[in-house]
Amino acid sequence: MMVNGAIIIHILYFLFSIQGLTIRGLFLMNPHNPQGEIYSREMIKDCLQFCHKHSLHIIFDEIYLTGGFVEGVQTTSILQFKPEDIPDPERTHFIWGFSKDFAMSGFRVGLYYGFGSEVKTVIQNQCRFTRFSANMHVVLANMLKDKDWIDNVYMATNQKRLRECYQFVSSKLTLAGIPFLETTCGLFLYADFRKFLKDQSFNSEIDLWNKLLDAGVHLSPSKAFRSDEPGWFRIVFSVPIDQLKIGMERISQVCKEIVTNKS
């Protein structure tokens, strides 16, 4: 989707339409999950224009976007666009949460930003039934106020650790002969385990997934992401290095056993 994303979106819209399906909106996860690729500014502009042309809502989920760990990496958020660059504000939406950047999954706190007023008003009314505690309000508000700590201490340290973890996992995959999609942002990478499948089917993918589970490693198979190509697995590397070492050793051992049994 990343190279000719706008073209593919047009094709999919046409194919769904001729099947009688009514398309209401376009959901963009930036960076892509599980591939980890970042959408360019041009791609985002194309999507905005496409949705405006067809009166579609467009929702930007940027929960991983501030997780860029390569120095100098350029990311583009919809929040960076000027109002005049958003052709349909009433149908343009942004969502984000604390669970990834700040490892606060247990808080169950996210946010919505609407560029128009209609949907924002509806969500504000619904928030009365989904409030989180006053204690959480205080903790998060105080944390966000300390911009110097967030930018220069927390985020800087987090990016450094992510970079080290990514470099470790990518080097181990390379040594094991396992291809993967390079990424510069997020908490995971997408690795190609197709040569370790009995055959190119999702049943074989689940067999490999179970072998990895038996070895004590949980990876997310491509089927979990509705992929049409079995054999790809998402590896989350945002864990301590000592745990990554154990996990990568187990992955390597499973792959070696498969190769040995084949020969």
CSV table of C-alpha atoms in Angstrom, one decimal:
chain,number,residue,atom,x,y,z
A,1,MET,CA,0.0,0.0,0.0
A,2,MET,CA,2.8,2.4,0.7
A,3,VAL,CA,4.4,2.8,-2.7
A,4,ASN,CA,1.2,3.4,-4.7
A,5,GLY,CA,-1.2,3.8,-1.8
A,6,ALA,CA,-3.5,6.3,-3.5
A,7,ILE,CA,-3.9,4.1,-6.6
A,8,ILE,CA,-4.6,1.0,-4.5
A,9,ILE,CA,-7.2,2.9,-2.4
A,10,HIS,CA,-9.0,4.0,-5.7
A,11,ILE,CA,-9.0,0.4,-6.9
A,12,LEU,CA,-10.3,-1.0,-3.6
A,13,TYR,CA,-13.0,1.6,-3.5
A,14,PHE,CA,-14.1,0.7,-7.0
A,15,LEU,CA,-14.0,-3.1,-6.3
A,16,PHE,CA,-16.0,-2.7,-3.1
A,17,SER,CA,-18.5,-0.4,-4.8
A,18,ILE,CA,-19.3,-2.8,-7.7
A,19,GLN,CA,-20.0,-5.5,-5.0
A,20,GLY,CA,-22.7,-3.2,-3.6
A,21,LEU,CA,-20.8,-2.3,-0.5
A,22,THR,CA,-21.2,1.1,1.0
A,23,ILE,CA,-17.9,2.7,2.0
A,24,ARG,CA,-18.2,5.2,4.9
A,25,GLY,CA,-14.6,6.0,5.6
A,26,LEU,CA,-10.9,5.4,5.4
A,27,PHE,CA,-8.9,4.4,8.5
A,28,LEU,CA,-5.2,5.1,8.4
A,29,MET,CA,-2.8,3.7,11.0
A,30,ASN,CA,0.4,5.8,10.8
A,31,PRO,CA,2.9,4.2,11.0
A,32,HIS,CA,1.5,1.1,9.4
A,33,ASN,CA,0.7,-1.8,11.7
A,34,PRO,CA,2.3,-4.4,11.3
A,35,GLN,CA,4.7,-3.2,8.5
A,36,GLY,CA,6.0,-0.2,10.4
A,37,GLU,CA,6.2,2.1,7.4
A,38,ILE,CA,5.5,5.8,7.7
A,39,TYR,CA,3.0,7.6,5.5
A,40,SER,CA,4.5,10.5,3.5
A,41,ARG,CA,3.0,13.9,3.5
A,42,GLU,CA,2.1,13.4,-0.2
A,43,MET,CA,0.3,10.1,0.6
A,44,ILE,CA,-1.7,11.8,3.4
A,45,LYS,CA,-2.7,14.6,1.0
A,46,ASP,CA,-3.8,12.1,-1.6
A,47,CYS,CA,-5.9,10.3,1.0
A,48,LEU,CA,-7.5,13.6,2.2
A,49,GLN,CA,-8.4,14.6,-1.4
A,50,PHE,CA,-9.7,11.1,-2.2
A,51,CYS,CA,-12.0,11.1,0.9
A,52,HIS,CA,-13.2,14.6,0.1
A,53,LYS,CA,-14.1,13.6,-3.4
A,54,HIS,CA,-16.1,10.6,-2.3
A,55,SER,CA,-17.6,12.3,0.9
A,56,LEU,CA,-15.8,9.7,3.2
A,57,HIS,CA,-14.7,10.1,6.7
A,58,ILE,CA,-10.9,9.7,7.3
A,59,ILE,CA,-9.6,8.7,10.6
A,60,PHE,CA,-5.9,9.0,11.5
A,61,ASP,CA,-4.6,6.7,14.2
A,62,GLU,CA,-1.2,7.9,15.2
A,63,ILE,CA,-0.7,6.0,18.4
A,64,TYR,CA,2.8,4.8,17.2
A,65,LEU,CA,3.9,7.9,15.4
A,66,THR,CA,6.0,9.5,18.1
A,67,GLY,CA,7.9,6.3,18.5
A,68,GLY,CA,10.5,7.2,15.8
A,69,PHE,CA,13.8,5.8,17.0
A,70,VAL,CA,16.2,6.5,14.1
A,71,GLU,CA,18.0,9.9,14.3
A,72,GLY,CA,16.7,12.3,11.7
A,73,VAL,CA,13.6,10.3,10.8
A,74,GLN,CA,10.9,12.5,9.4
A,75,THR,CA,7.3,11.8,10.4
A,76,THR,CA,4.2,13.6,9.3
A,77,SER,CA,1.1,14.0,11.5
A,78,ILE,CA,-2.2,15.2,10.4
A,79,LEU,CA,-2.0,17.7,13.2
A,80,GLN,CA,0.9,19.4,11.3
A,81,PHE,CA,-1.5,20.3,8.4
A,82,LYS,CA,-2.8,23.8,8.2
A,83,PRO,CA,-6.6,24.3,8.3
A,84,GLU,CA,-6.6,25.3,4.7
A,85,ASP,CA,-4.8,22.1,3.7
A,86,ILE,CA,-7.7,19.9,5.1
A,87,PRO,CA,-10.4,19.9,2.4
A,88,ASP,CA,-13.1,18.3,4.6
A,89,PRO,CA,-12.7,19.2,8.3
A,90,GLU,CA,-16.0,17.7,9.3
A,91,ARG,CA,-14.9,14.3,8.1
A,92,THR,CA,-11.3,14.4,9.3
A,93,HIS,CA,-10.5,12.8,12.7
A,94,PHE,CA,-7.4,12.1,14.8
A,95,ILE,CA,-7.0,9.5,17.6
A,96,TRP,CA,-4.2,8.7,19.9
A,97,GLY,CA,-3.6,7.0,23.3
A,98,PHE,CA,-1.2,6.8,26.2
A,99,SER,CA,-0.8,3.0,26.0
A,100,LYS,CA,2.2,2.8,23.6
A,101,ASP,CA,4.4,5.9,24.1
A,102,PHE,CA,4.0,5.9,27.8
A,103,ALA,CA,3.4,2.2,28.4
A,104,MET,CA,0.1,3.0,30.2
A,105,SER,CA,-2.2,0.4,28.7
A,106,GLY,CA,-3.7,-0.2,32.1
A,107,PHE,CA,-4.9,3.4,32.3
A,108,ARG,CA,-7.2,2.9,29.2
A,109,VAL,CA,-6.9,6.6,28.3
A,110,GLY,CA,-7.0,7.9,24.7
A,111,LEU,CA,-8.0,11.1,23.0
A,112,TYR,CA,-9.9,12.2,20.0
A,113,TYR,CA,-9.4,15.4,18.1
A,114,GLY,CA,-12.0,16.5,15.5
A,115,PHE,CA,-11.2,19.2,12.9
A,116,GLY,CA,-14.9,19.9,12.6
A,117,SER,CA,-17.7,20.4,15.2
A,118,GLU,CA,-20.4,17.8,14.4
A,119,VAL,CA,-18.7,14.5,15.4
A,120,LYS,CA,-16.7,16.3,18.1
A,121,THR,CA,-20.0,17.3,19.8
A,122,VAL,CA,-21.3,13.8,19.7
A,123,ILE,CA,-18.2,12.4,21.2
A,124,GLN,CA,-18.2,15.0,23.9
A,125,ASN,CA,-21.7,13.9,24.9
A,126,GLN,CA,-20.6,10.2,24.9
A,127,CYS,CA,-17.6,11.0,27.1
A,128,ARG,CA,-20.0,11.4,30.0
A,129,PHE,CA,-20.4,7.7,30.1
A,130,THR,CA,-16.7,6.8,29.5
A,131,ARG,CA,-14.9,9.0,32.0
A,132,PHE,CA,-11.7,7.9,33.7
A,133,SER,CA,-10.9,8.7,37.3
A,134,ALA,CA,-10.0,12.1,38.7
A,135,ASN,CA,-6.7,10.6,40.0
A,136,MET,CA,-5.7,9.7,36.4
A,137,HIS,CA,-6.6,13.2,35.3
A,138,VAL,CA,-4.2,14.6,37.8
A,139,VAL,CA,-1.4,12.2,37.0
A,140,LEU,CA,-1.6,12.6,33.3
A,141,ALA,CA,-2.0,16.4,33.4
A,142,ASN,CA,1.0,16.9,35.7
A,143,MET,CA,3.1,14.6,33.5
A,144,LEU,CA,2.2,16.4,30.3
A,145,LYS,CA,2.9,19.8,31.8
A,146,ASP,CA,6.5,18.8,32.3
A,147,LYS,CA,7.5,19.3,28.6
A,148,ASP,CA,11.2,19.5,29.3
A,149,TRP,CA,11.2,16.1,31.0
A,150,ILE,CA,9.0,14.5,28.3
A,151,ASP,CA,11.1,15.8,25.4
A,152,ASN,CA,14.6,15.7,26.8
A,153,VAL,CA,14.5,12.9,29.3
A,154,TYR,CA,11.6,10.4,28.7
A,155,MET,CA,11.3,10.5,24.9
A,156,ALA,CA,15.0,10.8,24.3
A,157,THR,CA,15.6,7.7,26.6
A,158,ASN,CA,12.8,5.8,25.1
A,159,GLN,CA,14.0,6.4,21.5
A,160,LYS,CA,17.5,5.4,22.4
A,161,ARG,CA,16.3,2.1,24.0
A,162,LEU,CA,14.0,1.4,21.0
A,163,ARG,CA,16.9,2.0,18.6
A,164,GLU,CA,19.1,-0.4,20.6
A,165,CYS,CA,16.4,-3.1,20.7
A,166,TYR,CA,15.7,-2.7,17.0
A,167,GLN,CA,19.3,-3.0,16.1
A,168,PHE,CA,19.7,-6.1,18.3
A,169,VAL,CA,16.7,-7.9,16.8
A,170,SER,CA,17.4,-6.9,13.2
A,171,SER,CA,21.0,-8.2,13.6
A,172,LYS,CA,19.8,-11.5,15.0
A,173,LEU,CA,17.3,-12.0,12.2
A,174,THR,CA,20.0,-11.3,9.7
A,175,LEU,CA,22.3,-13.8,11.2
A,176,ALA,CA,19.5,-16.4,11.2
A,177,GLY,CA,18.7,-15.6,7.5
A,178,ILE,CA,15.2,-14.3,8.2
A,179,PRO,CA,14.3,-11.4,6.0
A,180,PHE,CA,12.3,-8.5,7.5
A,181,LEU,CA,10.9,-5.1,6.6
A,182,GLU,CA,13.2,-2.3,7.9
A,183,THR,CA,11.4,0.3,10.0
A,184,THR,CA,12.3,3.6,11.7
A,185,CYS,CA,9.2,4.1,13.9
A,186,GLY,CA,7.1,2.1,16.2
A,187,LEU,CA,7.6,-0.9,18.6
A,188,PHE,CA,7.7,-3.8,16.2
A,189,LEU,CA,9.0,-5.1,12.8
A,190,TYR,CA,7.5,-7.5,10.3
A,191,ALA,CA,9.6,-10.6,9.6
A,192,ASP,CA,9.3,-13.1,6.8
A,193,PHE,CA,9.3,-16.8,8.0
A,194,ARG,CA,7.8,-18.2,4.8
A,195,LYS,CA,10.7,-20.5,4.1
A,196,PHE,CA,10.1,-22.2,7.4
A,197,LEU,CA,6.5,-23.2,6.5
A,198,LYS,CA,5.6,-26.7,5.4
A,199,ASP,CA,3.6,-25.1,2.6
A,200,GLN,CA,2.4,-21.6,1.8
A,201,SER,CA,-0.9,-21.9,3.7
A,202,PHE,CA,-2.3,-20.3,6.8
A,203,ASN,CA,-2.6,-23.8,8.4
A,204,SER,CA,1.2,-24.1,8.1
A,205,GLU,CA,1.5,-20.6,9.5
A,206,ILE,CA,-0.5,-21.6,12.6
A,207,ASP,CA,1.7,-24.8,12.9
A,208,LEU,CA,4.8,-22.5,13.1
A,209,TRP,CA,3.1,-20.2,15.5
A,210,ASN,CA,2.4,-23.1,17.8
A,211,LYS,CA,6.0,-24.3,17.6
A,212,LEU,CA,7.1,-20.8,18.6
A,213,LEU,CA,4.6,-20.8,21.5
A,214,ASP,CA,5.8,-24.2,22.7
A,215,ALA,CA,9.3,-22.7,22.7
A,216,GLY,CA,8.1,-19.8,24.9
A,217,VAL,CA,7.8,-17.1,22.2
A,218,HIS,CA,4.6,-15.3,21.2
A,219,LEU,CA,4.7,-13.6,17.8
A,220,SER,CA,1.7,-12.2,15.9
A,221,PRO,CA,1.0,-14.2,12.7
A,222,SER,CA,0.0,-12.5,9.5
A,223,LYS,CA,-3.5,-14.0,9.7
A,224,ALA,CA,-4.1,-11.8,12.8
A,225,PHE,CA,-3.7,-8.8,10.5
A,226,ARG,CA,-6.0,-10.1,7.7
A,227,SER,CA,-3.1,-10.6,5.4
A,228,ASP,CA,-3.5,-12.6,2.2
A,229,GLU,CA,0.1,-13.9,2.4
A,230,PRO,CA,0.9,-16.5,5.2
A,231,GLY,CA,4.3,-16.7,6.8
A,232,TRP,CA,4.9,-13.2,8.1
A,233,PHE,CA,5.1,-12.5,11.8
A,234,ARG,CA,5.2,-9.3,13.8
A,235,ILE,CA,8.0,-9.1,16.4
A,236,VAL,CA,7.5,-6.6,19.2
A,237,PHE,CA,11.0,-5.5,20.2
A,238,SER,CA,10.0,-2.9,22.9
A,239,VAL,CA,11.1,-5.1,25.8
A,240,PRO,CA,14.4,-5.2,27.8
A,241,ILE,CA,17.4,-6.5,25.9
A,242,ASP,CA,17.9,-9.5,28.3
A,243,GLN,CA,14.4,-10.7,27.4
A,244,LEU,CA,15.0,-10.1,23.7
A,245,LYS,CA,18.2,-12.2,23.9
A,246,ILE,CA,16.2,-15.2,25.3
A,247,GLY,CA,13.4,-14.7,22.7
A,248,MET,CA,15.7,-14.4,19.7
A,249,GLU,CA,17.6,-17.5,20.9
A,250,ARG,CA,14.3,-19.5,21.0
A,251,ILE,CA,13.2,-18.2,17.6
A,252,SER,CA,16.6,-19.2,16.1
A,253,GLN,CA,16.4,-22.6,17.7
A,254,VAL,CA,12.9,-23.3,16.3
A,255,CYS,CA,14.0,-22.3,12.8
A,256,LYS,CA,17.2,-24.5,13.0
A,257,GLU,CA,15.1,-27.5,14.1
A,258,ILE,CA,12.7,-27.0,11.1
A,259,VAL,CA,15.6,-26.8,8.7
A,260,THR,CA,17.3,-29.9,10.2
A,261,ASN,CA,14.0,-31.9,10.0
A,262,LYS,CA,13.6,-30.9,6.3
A,263,SER,CA,17.0,-32.1,5.4
